Short mmCIF file of C-alpha atoms and ligand atoms in Angstrom, two decimals:
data_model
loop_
_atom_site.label_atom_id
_atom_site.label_comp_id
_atom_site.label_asym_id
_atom_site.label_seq_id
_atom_site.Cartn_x
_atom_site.Cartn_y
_atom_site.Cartn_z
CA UNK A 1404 0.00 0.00 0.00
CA UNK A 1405 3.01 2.10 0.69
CA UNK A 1406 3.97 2.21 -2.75
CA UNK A 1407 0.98 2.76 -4.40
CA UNK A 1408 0.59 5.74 -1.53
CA UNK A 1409 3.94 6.85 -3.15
CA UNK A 1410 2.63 6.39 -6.64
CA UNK A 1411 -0.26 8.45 -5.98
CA UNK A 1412 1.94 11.27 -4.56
CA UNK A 1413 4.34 11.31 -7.16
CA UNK A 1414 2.09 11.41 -10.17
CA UNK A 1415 -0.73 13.95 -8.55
CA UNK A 1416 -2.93 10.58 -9.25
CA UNK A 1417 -5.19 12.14 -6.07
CA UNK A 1418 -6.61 14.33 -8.46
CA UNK A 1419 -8.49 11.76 -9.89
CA UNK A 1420 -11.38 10.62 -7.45
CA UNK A 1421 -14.11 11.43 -8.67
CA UNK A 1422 -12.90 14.00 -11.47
CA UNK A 1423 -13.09 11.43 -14.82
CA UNK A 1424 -13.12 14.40 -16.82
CA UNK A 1425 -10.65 13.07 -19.32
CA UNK A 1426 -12.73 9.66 -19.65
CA UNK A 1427 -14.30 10.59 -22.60
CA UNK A 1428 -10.91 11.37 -24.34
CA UNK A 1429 -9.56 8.10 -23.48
CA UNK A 1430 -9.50 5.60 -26.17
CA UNK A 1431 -10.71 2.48 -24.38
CA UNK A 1432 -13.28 3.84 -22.49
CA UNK A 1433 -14.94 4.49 -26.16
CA UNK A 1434 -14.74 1.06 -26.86
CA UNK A 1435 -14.91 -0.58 -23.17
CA UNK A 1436 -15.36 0.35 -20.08
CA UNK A 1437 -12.54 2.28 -19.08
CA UNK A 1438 -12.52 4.92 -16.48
CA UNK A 1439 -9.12 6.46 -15.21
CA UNK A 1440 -10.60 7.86 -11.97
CA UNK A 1441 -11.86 4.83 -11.10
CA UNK A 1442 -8.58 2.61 -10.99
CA UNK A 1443 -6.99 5.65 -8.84
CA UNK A 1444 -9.96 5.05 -6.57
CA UNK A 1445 -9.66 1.28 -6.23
CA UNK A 1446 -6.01 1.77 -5.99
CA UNK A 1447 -6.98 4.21 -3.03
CA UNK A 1448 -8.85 2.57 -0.76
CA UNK A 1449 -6.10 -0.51 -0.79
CA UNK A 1450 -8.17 -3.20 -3.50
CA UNK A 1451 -5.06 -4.86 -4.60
CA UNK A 1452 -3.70 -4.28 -8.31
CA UNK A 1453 -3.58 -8.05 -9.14
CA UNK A 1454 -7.51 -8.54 -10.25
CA UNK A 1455 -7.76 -5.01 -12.10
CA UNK A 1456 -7.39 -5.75 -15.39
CA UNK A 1457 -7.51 -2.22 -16.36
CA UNK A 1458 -3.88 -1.45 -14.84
CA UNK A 1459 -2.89 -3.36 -17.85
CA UNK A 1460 -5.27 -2.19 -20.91
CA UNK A 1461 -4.02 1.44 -20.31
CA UNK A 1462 -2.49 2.09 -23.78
CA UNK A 1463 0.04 5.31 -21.85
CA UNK A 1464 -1.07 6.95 -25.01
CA UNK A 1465 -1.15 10.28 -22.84
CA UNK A 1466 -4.60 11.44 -24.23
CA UNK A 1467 -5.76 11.86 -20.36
CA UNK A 1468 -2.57 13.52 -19.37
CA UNK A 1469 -2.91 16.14 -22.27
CA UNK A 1470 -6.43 17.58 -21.50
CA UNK A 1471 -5.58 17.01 -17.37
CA UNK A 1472 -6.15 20.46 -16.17
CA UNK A 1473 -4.70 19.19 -12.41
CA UNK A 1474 -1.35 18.18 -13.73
CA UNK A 1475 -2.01 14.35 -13.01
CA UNK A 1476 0.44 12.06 -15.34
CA UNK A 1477 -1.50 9.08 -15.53
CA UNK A 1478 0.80 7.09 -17.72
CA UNK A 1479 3.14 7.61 -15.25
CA UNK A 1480 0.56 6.00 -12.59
CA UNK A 1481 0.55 3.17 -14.33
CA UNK A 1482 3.75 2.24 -15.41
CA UNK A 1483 4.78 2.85 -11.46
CA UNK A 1484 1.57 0.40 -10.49
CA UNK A 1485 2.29 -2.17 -13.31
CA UNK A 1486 5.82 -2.26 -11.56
CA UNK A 1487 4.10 -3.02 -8.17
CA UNK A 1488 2.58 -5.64 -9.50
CA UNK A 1489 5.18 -7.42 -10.85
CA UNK A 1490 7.27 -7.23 -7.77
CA UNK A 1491 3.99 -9.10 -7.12
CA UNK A 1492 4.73 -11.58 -10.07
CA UNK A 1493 1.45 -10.59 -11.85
CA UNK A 1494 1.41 -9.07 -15.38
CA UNK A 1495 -0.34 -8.64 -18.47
CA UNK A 1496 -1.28 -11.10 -21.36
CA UNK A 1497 1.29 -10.28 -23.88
CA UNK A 1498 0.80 -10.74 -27.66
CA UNK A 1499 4.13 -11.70 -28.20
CA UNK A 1500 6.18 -12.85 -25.47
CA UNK A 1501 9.36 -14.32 -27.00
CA UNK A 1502 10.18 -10.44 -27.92
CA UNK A 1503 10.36 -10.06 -24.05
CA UNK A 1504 12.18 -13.03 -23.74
CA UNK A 1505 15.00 -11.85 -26.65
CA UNK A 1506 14.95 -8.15 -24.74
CA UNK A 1507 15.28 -10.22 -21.08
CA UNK A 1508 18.08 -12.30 -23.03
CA UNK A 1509 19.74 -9.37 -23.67
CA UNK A 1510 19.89 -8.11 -20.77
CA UNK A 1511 22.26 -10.92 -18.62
CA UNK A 1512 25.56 -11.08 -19.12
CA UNK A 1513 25.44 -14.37 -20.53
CA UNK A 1514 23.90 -13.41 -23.47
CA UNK A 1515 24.98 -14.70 -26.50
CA UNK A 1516 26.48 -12.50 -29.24
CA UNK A 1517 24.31 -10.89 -31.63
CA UNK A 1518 23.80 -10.66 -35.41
CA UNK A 1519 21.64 -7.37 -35.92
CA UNK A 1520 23.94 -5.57 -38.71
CA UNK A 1521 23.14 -8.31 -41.26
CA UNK A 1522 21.17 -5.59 -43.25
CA UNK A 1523 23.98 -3.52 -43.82
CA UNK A 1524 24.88 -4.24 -47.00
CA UNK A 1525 28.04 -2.87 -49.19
CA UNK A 1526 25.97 0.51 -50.63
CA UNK A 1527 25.48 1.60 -47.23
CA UNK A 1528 28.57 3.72 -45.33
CA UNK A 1529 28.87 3.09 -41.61
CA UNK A 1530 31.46 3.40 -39.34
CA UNK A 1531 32.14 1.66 -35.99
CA UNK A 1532 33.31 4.68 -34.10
CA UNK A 1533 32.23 8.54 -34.73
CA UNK A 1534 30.58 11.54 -33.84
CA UNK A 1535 27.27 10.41 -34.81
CA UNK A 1536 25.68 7.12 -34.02
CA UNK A 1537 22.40 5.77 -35.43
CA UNK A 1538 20.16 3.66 -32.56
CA UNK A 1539 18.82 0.89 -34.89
CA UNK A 1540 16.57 -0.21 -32.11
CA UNK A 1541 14.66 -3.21 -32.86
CA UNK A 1542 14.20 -3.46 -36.26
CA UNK A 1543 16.42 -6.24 -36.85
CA UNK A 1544 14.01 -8.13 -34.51
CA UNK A 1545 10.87 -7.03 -35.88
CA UNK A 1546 12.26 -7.92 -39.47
CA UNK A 1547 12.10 -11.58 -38.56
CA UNK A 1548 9.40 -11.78 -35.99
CA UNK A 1549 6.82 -9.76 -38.40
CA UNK A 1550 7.55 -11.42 -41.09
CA UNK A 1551 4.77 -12.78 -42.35
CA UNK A 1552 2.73 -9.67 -42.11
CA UNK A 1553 4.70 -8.62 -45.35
CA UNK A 1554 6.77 -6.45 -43.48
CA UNK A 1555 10.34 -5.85 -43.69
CA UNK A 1556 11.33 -3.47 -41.27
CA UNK A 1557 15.17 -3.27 -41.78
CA UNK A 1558 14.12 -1.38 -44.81
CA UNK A 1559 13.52 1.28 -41.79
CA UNK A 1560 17.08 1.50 -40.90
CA UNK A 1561 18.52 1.11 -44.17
CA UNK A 1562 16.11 4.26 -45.57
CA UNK A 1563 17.50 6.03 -42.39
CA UNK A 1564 21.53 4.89 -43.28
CA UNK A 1565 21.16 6.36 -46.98
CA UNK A 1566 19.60 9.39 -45.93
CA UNK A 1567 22.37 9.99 -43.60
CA UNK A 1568 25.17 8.96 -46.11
CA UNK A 1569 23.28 11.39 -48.72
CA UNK A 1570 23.70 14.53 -46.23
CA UNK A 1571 27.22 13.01 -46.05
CA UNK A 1572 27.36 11.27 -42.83
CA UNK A 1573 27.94 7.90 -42.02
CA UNK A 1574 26.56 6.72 -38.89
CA UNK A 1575 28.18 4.85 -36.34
CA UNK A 1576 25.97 1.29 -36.32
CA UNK A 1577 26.87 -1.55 -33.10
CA UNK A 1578 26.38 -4.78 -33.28
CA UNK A 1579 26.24 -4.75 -29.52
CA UNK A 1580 23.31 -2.31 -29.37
CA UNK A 1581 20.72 -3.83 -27.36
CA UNK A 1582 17.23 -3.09 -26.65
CA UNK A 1583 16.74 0.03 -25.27
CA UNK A 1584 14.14 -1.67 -23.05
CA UNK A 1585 10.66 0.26 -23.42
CA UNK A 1586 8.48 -2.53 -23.19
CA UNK A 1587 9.94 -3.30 -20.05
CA UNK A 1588 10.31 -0.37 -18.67
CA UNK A 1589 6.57 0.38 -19.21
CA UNK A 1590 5.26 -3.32 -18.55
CA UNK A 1591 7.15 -2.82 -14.98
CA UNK A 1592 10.00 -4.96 -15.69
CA UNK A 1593 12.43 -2.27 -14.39
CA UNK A 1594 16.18 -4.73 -13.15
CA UNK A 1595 16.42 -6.09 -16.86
CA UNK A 1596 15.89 -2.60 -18.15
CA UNK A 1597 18.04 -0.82 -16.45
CA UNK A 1598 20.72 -3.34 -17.49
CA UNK A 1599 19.56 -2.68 -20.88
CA UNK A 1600 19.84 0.79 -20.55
CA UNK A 1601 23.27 0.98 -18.68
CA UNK A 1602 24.74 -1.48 -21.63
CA UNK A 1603 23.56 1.21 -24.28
CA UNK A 1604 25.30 3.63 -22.45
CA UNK A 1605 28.20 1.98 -22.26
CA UNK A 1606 28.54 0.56 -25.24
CA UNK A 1607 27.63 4.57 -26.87
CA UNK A 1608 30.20 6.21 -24.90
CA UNK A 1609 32.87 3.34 -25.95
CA UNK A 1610 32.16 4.84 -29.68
CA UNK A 1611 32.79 7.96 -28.71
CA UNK A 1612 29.66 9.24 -30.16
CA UNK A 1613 28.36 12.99 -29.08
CA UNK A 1614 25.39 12.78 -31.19
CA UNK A 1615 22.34 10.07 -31.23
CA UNK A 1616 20.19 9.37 -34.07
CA UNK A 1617 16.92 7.29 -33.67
CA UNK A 1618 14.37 6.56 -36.33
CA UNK A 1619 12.24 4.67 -32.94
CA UNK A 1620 10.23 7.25 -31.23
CA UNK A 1621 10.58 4.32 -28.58
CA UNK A 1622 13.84 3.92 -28.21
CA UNK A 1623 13.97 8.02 -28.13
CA UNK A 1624 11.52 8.71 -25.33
CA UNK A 1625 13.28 5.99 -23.64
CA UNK A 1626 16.99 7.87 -23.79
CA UNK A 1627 15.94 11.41 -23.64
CA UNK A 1628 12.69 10.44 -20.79
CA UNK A 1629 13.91 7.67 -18.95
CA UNK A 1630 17.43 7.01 -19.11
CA UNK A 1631 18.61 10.15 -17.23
CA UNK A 1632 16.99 8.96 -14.12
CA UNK A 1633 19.18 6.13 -14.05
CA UNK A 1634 22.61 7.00 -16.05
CA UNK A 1635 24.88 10.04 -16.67
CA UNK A 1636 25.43 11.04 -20.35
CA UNK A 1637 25.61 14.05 -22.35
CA UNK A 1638 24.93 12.91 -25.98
CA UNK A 1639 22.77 15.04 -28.26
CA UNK A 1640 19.43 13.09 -28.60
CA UNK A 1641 17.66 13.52 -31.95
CA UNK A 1642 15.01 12.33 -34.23
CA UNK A 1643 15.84 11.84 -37.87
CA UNK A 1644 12.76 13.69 -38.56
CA UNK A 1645 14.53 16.89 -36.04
CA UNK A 1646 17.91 16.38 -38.04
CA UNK A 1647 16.19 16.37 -41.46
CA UNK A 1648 14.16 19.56 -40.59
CA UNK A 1649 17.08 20.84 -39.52
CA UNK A 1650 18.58 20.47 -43.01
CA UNK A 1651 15.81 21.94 -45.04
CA UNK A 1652 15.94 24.83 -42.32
CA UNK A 1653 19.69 24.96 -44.05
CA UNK A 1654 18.45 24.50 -47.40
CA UNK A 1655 20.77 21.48 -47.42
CA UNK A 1656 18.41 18.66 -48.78
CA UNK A 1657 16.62 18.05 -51.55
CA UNK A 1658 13.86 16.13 -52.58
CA UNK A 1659 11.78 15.32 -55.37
CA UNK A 1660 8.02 16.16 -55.06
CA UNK A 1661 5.75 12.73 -54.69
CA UNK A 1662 2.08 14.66 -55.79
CA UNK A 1663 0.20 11.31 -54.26
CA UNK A 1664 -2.07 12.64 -51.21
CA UNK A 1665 -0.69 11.54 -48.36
CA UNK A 1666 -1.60 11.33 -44.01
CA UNK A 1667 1.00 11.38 -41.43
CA UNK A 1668 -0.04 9.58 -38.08
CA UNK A 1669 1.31 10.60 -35.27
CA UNK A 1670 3.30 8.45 -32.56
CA UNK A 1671 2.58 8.68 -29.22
CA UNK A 1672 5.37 8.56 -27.90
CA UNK A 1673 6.80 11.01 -30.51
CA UNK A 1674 3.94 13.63 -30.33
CA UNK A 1675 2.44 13.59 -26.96
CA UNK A 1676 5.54 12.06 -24.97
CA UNK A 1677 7.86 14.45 -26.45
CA UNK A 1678 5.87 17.03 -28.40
CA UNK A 1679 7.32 16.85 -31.42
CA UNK A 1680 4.48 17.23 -34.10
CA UNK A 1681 6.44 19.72 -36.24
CA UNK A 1682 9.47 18.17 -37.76
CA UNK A 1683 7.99 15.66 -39.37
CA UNK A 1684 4.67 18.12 -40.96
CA UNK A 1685 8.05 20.09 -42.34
CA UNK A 1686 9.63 17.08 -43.85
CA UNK A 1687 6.30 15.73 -45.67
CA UNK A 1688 5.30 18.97 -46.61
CA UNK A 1689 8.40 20.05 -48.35
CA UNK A 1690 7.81 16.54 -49.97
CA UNK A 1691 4.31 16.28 -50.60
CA UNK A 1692 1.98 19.25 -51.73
CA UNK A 1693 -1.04 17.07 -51.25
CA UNK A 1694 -0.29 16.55 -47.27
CA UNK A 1695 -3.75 16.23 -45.91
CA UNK A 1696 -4.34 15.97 -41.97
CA UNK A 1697 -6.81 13.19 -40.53
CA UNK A 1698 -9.62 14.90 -38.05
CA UNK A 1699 -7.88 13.71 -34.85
CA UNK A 1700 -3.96 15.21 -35.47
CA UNK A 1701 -1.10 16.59 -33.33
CA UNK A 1702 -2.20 16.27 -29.30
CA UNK A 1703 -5.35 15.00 -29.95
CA UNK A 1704 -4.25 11.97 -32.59
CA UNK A 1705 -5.99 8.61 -31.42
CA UNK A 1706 -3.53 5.40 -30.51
CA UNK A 1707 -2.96 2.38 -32.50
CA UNK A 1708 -4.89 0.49 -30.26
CA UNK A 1709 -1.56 -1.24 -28.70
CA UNK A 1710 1.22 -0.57 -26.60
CA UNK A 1711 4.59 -2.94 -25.20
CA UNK A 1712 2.76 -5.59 -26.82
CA UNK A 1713 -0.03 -5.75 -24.18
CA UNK A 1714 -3.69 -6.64 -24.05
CA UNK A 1715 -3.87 -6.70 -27.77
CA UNK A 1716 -7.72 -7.73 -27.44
CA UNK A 1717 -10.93 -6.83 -29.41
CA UNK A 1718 -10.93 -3.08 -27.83
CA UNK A 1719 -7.36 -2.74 -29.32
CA UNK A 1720 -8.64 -3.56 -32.97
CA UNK A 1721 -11.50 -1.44 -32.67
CA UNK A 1722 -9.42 1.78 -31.80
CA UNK A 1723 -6.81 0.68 -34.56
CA UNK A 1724 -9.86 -0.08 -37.02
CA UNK A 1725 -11.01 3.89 -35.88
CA UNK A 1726 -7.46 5.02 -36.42
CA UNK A 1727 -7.39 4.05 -40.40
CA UNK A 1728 -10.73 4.50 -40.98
CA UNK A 1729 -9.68 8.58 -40.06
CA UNK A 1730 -6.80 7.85 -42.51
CA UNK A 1731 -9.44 6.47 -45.30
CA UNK A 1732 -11.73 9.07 -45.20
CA UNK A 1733 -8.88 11.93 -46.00
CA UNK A 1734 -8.90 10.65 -49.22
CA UNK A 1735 -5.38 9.56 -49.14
CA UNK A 1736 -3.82 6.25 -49.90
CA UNK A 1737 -0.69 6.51 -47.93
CA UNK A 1738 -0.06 6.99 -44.52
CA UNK A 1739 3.13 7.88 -42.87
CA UNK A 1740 4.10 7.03 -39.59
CA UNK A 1741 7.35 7.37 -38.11
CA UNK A 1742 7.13 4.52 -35.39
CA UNK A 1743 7.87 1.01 -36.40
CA UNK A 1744 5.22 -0.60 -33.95
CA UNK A 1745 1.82 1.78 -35.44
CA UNK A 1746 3.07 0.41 -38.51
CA UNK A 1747 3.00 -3.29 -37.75
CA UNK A 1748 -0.44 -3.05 -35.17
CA UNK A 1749 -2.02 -1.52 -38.35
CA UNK A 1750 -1.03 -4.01 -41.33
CA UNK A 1751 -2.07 -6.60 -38.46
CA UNK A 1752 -5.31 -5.25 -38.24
CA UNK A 1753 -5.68 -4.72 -42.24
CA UNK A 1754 -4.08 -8.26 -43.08
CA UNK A 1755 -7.08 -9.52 -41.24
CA UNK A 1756 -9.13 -7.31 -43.55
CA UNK A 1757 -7.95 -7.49 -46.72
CA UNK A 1758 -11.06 -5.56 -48.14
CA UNK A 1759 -11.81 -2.97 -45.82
CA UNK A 1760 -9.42 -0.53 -46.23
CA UNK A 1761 -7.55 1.08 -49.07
CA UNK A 1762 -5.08 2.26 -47.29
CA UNK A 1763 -1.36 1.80 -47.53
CA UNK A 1764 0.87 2.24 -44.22
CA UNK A 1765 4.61 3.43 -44.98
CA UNK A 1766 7.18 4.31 -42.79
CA UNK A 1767 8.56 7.53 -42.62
CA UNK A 1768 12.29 7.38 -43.34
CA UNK A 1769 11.14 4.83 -46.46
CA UNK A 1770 9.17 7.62 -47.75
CA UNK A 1771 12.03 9.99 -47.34
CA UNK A 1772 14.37 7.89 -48.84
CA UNK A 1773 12.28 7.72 -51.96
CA UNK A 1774 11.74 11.27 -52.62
CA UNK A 1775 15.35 11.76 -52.30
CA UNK A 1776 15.55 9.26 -54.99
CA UNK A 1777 17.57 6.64 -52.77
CA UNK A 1778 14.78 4.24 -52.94
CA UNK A 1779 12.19 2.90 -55.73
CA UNK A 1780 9.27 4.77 -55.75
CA UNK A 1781 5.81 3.07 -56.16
CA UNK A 1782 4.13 6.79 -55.72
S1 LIG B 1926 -6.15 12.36 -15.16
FE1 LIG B 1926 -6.88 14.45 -14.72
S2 LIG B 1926 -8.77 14.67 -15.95
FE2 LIG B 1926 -8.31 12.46 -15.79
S3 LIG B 1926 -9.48 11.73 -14.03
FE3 LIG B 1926 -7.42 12.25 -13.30
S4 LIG B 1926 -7.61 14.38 -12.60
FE4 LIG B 1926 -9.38 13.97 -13.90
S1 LIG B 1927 -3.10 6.85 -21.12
FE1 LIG B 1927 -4.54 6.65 -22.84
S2 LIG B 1927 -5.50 4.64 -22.56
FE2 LIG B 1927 -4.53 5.19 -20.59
S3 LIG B 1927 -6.17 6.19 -19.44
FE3 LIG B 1927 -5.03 7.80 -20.49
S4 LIG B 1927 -6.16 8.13 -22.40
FE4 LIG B 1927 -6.82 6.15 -21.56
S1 LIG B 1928 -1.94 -5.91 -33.63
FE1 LIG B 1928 0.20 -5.81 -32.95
S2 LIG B 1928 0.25 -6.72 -30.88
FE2 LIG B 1928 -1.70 -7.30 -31.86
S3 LIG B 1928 -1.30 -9.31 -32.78
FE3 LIG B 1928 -0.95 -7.76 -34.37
S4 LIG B 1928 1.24 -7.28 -34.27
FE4 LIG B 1928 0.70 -8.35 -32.35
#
């Protein structure tokens, strides 16, 4: 009870009882029946975690947290209750549990080497130390876990590598990168991810890097968020959507102009964890004349429907369903996200439903890539 006291205190969670104001912005509670205030109040008067479900479904999309008027971070209240709970071994049905497995693998000393640079292949320039240093993140994972789902998401990082070596810089790349440890962090797994974390570090510094690139909005809210509680470091933290703004700010990039209408979805941990909404509207715009916006955009964007690969249930495919059907009814064929998990959740959803959507999802730096004529075009 102490703890959850604590968790309460630190998060402003007190608030809540009976307040529910931002219930109706909350994606599940559209779908289910979802009430923030009411898991603070159980939580309050001592009804233990374990039963409540709901501690689990939260997605931590943030939608509460953004229209709180009392301050209350209830993302933050969860992740700090899911890690009560599994001090009290309980936690929540995951859709794919060897990925935790692989990211607790990682994590012991133990572990066996890895092989996650097999995408680099001989047209790509990277370096193995440097000034800059490109966080890969999972991709290499995803690539084989995902897929049958058509995806193939090394085609992330390699998009990202060209794009670099185009503005003439080539990336430092490790092969002992691990996980940066999200899923646990936020599924309350918090010992193997702070050895995740403390390896990254480690392993960073060793490369003498002063500058970190991510393309995973994850693994980016997870260094510039999370990590400083826990290690010292004084890398530059940046998006690749930051760096390329930063570039047309210079007038240093060009690109060729893909007329197809396109939607840009945005990440929650990119837009409402970190409030960044404008670099990428400056990169697809200076791209794409026929940039159209769905109705729910920038703070107010709805989730897809998922999150740490938990409680992917029937609510979770009716928010993601909601999600594309906004993306459908712009009139626009492609949509651009910039986080590799939206794009997997959604082609999961659409695989399922061949018919119902015409809709195509395409990540970000792949996009990029293409209208700076570094990748084939099917625009
Ligand atoms: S998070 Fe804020 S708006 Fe939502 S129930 Fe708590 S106090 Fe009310
Ligand atoms: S973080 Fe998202 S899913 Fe969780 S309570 Fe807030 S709005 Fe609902
Ligand atoms: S939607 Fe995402 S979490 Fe759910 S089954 Fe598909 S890939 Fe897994």
């Amino acid at each position: 009870m102490e703890k959850i006291t604590e968790a309460i205190n630190r998060t402003k969670a007190y608030y809540c009882v009976e307040c529910g104001k931002c219930t109706s912005a909350c994606p599940l509670s559209r779908f289910g029946d979802y009430s923030p205030d009411r898991v603070v109040e159980r939580a309050l008067i001592g009804l233990p975690v374990r039963p409540d479900l709901s501690v689990w479904s939260c997605l931590t999309c943030g939608r509460c947290k953004e229209i709180c008027t009392y301050g209350v971070d209830y993302p933050e209240f969860i992740r700090r209750v899911r890690s009560i709970a599994r001090d009290e071994r309980e936690q929540g049905i995951c859709a794919h549990g060897e990925l935790f497995s692989v990211m607790r693998l990682l994590a012991r000393p133990s572990a066996p080497p890895q092989k996650r640079l097999y995408w680099i292949s001989k047209d790509l320039k990277v370096r193995d130390k440097g000034d800059i240093l490109y966080f890969t993140g999972c991709l290499p994972y995803f690539d084989i876990v995902f897929r049958d789902l058509g995806l193939h998401t090394v085609e992330i990082a390699r998009s990202t590598v060209k794009i670099l070596n185009k503005l003439d810089v080539e990336p430092v790349v490790m092969n002992d990168e691990v996980c940066c440890g999200h899923d646990l962090f936020w599924n309350g797994d918090i010992e193997p991810f702070k050895r995740l974390g403390a390896l990254n570090i480690q392993h960073i510094k060793s490369r003498g890097a002063r500058k970190v690139i991510f393309s995973c909005p994850e693994g980016y809210r997870t260094f510039k968020l999370d990590y400083p509680e826990f290690f010292e470091f004084d890398f530059e933290l940046l998006h690749i959507s930051e760096f390329l703004a930063e570039r047309i700010e210079e007038g240093t990039v060009d690109f060729r102009t893909i007329d197809a209408p396109v939607t840009y979805h945005d990440p929650c941990r990119l837009g409402r964890h970190l409030g960044i909404y404008d670099p990428p509207r400056r990169v697809l715009s200076a791209i794409a004349p026929n940039f159209v916006e769905m109705a729910s955009n920038r703070e107010n964007s709805l989730c897809c429907g998922t999150s740490g690969w938990t409680n992917c249930d029937s609510f979770a495919e009716e928010i993601r369903g909601e999600r594309l059907k906004e993306g459908v009814e712009t009139g626009a064929q492609i949509m651009i996200t910039t986080c590799p998990k939206c794009l997997i959740h959604f082609t999961c959803h659409m695989s399922n439903r061949p018919r119902e959507y015409n809709l195509k999802i395409v990540p970000f730096e792949v996009f990029v890539a293409r209208a700076m004529g570094l990748e084939e075009t099917t625009e």
